[in-house]
PDB file of C-alpha atoms in Angstrom:
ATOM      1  CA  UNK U   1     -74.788  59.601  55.782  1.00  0.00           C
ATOM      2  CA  UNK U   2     -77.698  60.410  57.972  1.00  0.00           C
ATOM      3  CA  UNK U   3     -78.875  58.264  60.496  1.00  0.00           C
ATOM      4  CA  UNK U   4     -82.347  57.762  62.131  1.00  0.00           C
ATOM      5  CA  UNK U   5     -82.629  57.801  65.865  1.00  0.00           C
ATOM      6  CA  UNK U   6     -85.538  57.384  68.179  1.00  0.00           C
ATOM      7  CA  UNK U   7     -85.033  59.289  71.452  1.00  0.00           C
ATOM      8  CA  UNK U   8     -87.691  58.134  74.332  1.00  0.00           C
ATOM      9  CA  UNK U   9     -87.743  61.290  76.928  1.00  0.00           C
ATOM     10  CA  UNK U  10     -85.169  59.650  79.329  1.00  0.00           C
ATOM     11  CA  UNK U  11     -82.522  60.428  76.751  1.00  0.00           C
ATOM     12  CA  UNK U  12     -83.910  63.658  76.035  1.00  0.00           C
ATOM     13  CA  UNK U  13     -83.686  64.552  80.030  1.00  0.00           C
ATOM     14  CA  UNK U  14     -80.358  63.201  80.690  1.00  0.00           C
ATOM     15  CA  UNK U  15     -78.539  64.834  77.893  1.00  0.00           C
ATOM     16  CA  UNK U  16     -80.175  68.392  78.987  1.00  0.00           C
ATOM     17  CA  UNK U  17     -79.198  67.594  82.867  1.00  0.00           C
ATOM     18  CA  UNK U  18     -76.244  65.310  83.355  1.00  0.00           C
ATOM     19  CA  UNK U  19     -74.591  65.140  79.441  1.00  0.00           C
ATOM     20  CA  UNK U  20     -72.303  62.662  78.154  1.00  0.00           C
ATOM     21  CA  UNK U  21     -73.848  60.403  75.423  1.00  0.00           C
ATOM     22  CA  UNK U  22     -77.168  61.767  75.864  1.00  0.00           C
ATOM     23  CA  UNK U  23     -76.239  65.373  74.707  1.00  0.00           C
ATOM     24  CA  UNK U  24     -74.008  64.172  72.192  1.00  0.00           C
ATOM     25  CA  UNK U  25     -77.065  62.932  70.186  1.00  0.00           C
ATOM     26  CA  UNK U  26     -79.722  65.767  71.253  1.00  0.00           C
ATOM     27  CA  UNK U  27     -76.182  67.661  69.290  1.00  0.00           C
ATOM     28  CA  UNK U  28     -76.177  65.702  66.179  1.00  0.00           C
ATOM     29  CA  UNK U  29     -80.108  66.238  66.508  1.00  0.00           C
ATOM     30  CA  UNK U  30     -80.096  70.140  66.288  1.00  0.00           C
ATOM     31  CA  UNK U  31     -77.130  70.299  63.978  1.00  0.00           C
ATOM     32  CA  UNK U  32     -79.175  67.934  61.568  1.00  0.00           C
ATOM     33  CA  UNK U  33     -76.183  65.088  61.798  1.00  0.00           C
ATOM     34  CA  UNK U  34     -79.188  62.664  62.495  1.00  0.00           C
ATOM     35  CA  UNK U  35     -82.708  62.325  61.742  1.00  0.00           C
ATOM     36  CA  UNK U  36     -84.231  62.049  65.536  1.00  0.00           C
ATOM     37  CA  UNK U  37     -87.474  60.953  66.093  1.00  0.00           C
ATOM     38  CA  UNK U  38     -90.190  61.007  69.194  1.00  0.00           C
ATOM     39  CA  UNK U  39     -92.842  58.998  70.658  1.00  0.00           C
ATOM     40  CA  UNK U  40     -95.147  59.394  73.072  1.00  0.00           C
TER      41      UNK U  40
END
């Protein structure tokens, strides 16, 4: 099952700088595990 995710840019920073959490989804994002979406 896929799952939709909106990640806001303070995710998207923290997972490339400090990991944990963060880079677990930005992960699942490039290995197409989830559908991730942006907004600005």
């Amino acid at each position: 099952m896929i799952s939709r995710v909106v990640l806001d840019s303070n995710v998207i920073i923290s997972g490339f700088l400090f990991g944990g959490p963060p880079a677990r989804l930005l992960e699942h994002a490039v290995t197409g595990t989830i559908n991730y979406f942006t907004s600005f």
